[in-house]
Coordinates of C-alpha atoms in Angstrom, one line a residue:
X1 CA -2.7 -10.3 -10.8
X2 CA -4.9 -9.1 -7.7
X3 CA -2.7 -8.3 -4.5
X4 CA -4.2 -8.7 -1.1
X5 CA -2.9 -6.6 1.5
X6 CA -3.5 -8.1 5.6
X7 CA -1.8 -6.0 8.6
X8 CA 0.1 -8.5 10.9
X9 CA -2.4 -8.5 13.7
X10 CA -5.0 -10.1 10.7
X11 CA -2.6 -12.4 9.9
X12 CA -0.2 -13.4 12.7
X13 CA 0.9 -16.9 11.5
X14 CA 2.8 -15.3 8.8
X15 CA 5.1 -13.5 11.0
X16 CA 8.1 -15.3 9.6
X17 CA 7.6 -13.6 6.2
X18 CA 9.1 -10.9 8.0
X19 CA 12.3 -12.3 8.7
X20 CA 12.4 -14.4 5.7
X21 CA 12.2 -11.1 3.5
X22 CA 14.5 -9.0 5.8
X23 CA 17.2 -12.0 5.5
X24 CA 16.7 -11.7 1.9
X25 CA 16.8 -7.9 1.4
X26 CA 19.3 -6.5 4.4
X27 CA 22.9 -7.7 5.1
X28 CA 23.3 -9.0 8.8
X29 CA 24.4 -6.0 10.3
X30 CA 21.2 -4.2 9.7
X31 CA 19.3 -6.9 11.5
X32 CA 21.4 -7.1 14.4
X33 CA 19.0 -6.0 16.8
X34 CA 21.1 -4.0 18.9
X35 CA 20.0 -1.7 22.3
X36 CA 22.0 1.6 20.9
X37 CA 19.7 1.6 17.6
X38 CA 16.4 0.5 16.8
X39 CA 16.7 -3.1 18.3
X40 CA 15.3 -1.9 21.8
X41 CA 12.0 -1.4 20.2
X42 CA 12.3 -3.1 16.7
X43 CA 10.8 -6.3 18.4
X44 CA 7.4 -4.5 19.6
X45 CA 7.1 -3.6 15.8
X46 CA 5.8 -7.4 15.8
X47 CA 3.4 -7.3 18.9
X48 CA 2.5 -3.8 19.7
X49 CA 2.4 -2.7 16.3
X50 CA 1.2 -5.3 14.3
X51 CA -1.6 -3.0 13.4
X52 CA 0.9 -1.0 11.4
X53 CA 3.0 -3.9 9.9
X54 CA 1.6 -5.1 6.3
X55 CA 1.9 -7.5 3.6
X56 CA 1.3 -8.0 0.4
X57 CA 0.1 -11.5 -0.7
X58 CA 0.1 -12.5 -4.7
X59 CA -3.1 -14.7 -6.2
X60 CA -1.6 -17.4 -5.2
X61 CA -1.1 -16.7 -1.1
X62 CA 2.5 -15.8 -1.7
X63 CA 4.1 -13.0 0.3
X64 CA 5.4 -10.6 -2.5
X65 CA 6.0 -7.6 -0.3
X66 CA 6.0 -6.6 3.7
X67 CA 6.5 -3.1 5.3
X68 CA 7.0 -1.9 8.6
X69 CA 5.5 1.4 9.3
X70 CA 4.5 3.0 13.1
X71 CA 2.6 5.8 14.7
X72 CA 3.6 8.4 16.7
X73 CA 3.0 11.8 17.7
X74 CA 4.6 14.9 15.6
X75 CA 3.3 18.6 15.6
X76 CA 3.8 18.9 11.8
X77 CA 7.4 21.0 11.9
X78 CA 10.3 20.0 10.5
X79 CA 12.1 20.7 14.0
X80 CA 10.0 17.9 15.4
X81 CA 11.1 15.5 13.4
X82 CA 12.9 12.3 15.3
X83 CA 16.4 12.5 14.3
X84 CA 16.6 8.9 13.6
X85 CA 15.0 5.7 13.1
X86 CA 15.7 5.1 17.0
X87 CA 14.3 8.0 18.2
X88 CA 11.4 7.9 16.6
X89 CA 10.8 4.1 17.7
X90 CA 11.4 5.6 21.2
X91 CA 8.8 8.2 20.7
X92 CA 6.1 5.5 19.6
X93 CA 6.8 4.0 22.3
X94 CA 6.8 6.4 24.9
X95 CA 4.0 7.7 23.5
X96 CA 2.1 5.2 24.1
X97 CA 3.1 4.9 27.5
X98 CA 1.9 8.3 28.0
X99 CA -1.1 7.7 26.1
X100 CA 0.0 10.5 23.5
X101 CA -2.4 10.2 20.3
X102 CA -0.2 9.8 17.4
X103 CA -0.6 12.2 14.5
X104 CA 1.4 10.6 11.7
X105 CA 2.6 7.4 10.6
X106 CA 5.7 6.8 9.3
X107 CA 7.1 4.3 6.9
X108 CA 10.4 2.6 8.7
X109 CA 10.9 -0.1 5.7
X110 CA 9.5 -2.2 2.5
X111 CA 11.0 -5.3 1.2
X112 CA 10.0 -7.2 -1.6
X113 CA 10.9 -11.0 -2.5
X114 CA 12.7 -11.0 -5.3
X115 CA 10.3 -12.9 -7.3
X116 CA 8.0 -10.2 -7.0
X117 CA 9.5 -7.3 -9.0
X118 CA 7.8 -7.6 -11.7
X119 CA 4.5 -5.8 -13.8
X120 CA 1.2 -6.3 -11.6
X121 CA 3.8 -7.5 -8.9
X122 CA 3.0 -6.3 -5.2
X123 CA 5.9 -4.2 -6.2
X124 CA 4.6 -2.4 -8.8
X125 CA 1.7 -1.6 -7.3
X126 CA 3.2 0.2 -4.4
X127 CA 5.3 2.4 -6.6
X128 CA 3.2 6.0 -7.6

């Protein structure tokens, strides 16, 4: 089975893959998209980040897999480190306000549909 990988900015109309596979894969409270965590800047994941949001398609044009990764700026040290999933999405974001190169990227999630878990599945081709 070959597996097709398109960023979110290729692929826009498939957007609500996203929320169908986060439905599937998180209980409701972690997609409450709330302004004390990430929910201030989980939203911009889907505009200003598409570049950095992926999915894995099957032969057949199905959505098997999507992640969620974004850039940002980090000196290499383990003191720099954001200390959370919301400060880091604040950091991206201001940033790129600042016009602050990022350096890294970093994964923030990857869900897989359930019906694609198995051998040559999108899923087992991003395990190592």
């Amino acid at each position: 089975m070959a597996v097709k990988a398109y960023t979110l900015r290729e692929r826009p109309e498939l957007e609500p893959e996203y929320d169908r596979l986060a439905d599937l894969g998180w209980p409701r409270f972690m997609r409450q998209r709330d302004l004390l965590g990430p929910g201030e800047f989980w939203p911009s994941l889907f505009t200003t980040w598409a570049d950095s949001q992926f999915a894995l398609y099957d032969d057949d044009g199905t959505v098997a897999a999507v992640g969620h990764s974004i850039p940002f700026a980090w000196d290499g040290s383990v003191a720099d480190l954001p200390e959370s999933m919301a400060a880091l999405l604040r950091r991206a974001e201001h940033g790129r306000r600042a016009g602050t190169p990022p350096t890294a990227l970093s994964a923030l999630a990857a869900l897989v549909a359930p019906s694609g878990d198995g051998p040559g599945s999108a899923a087992a081709c991003s395990r190592p």
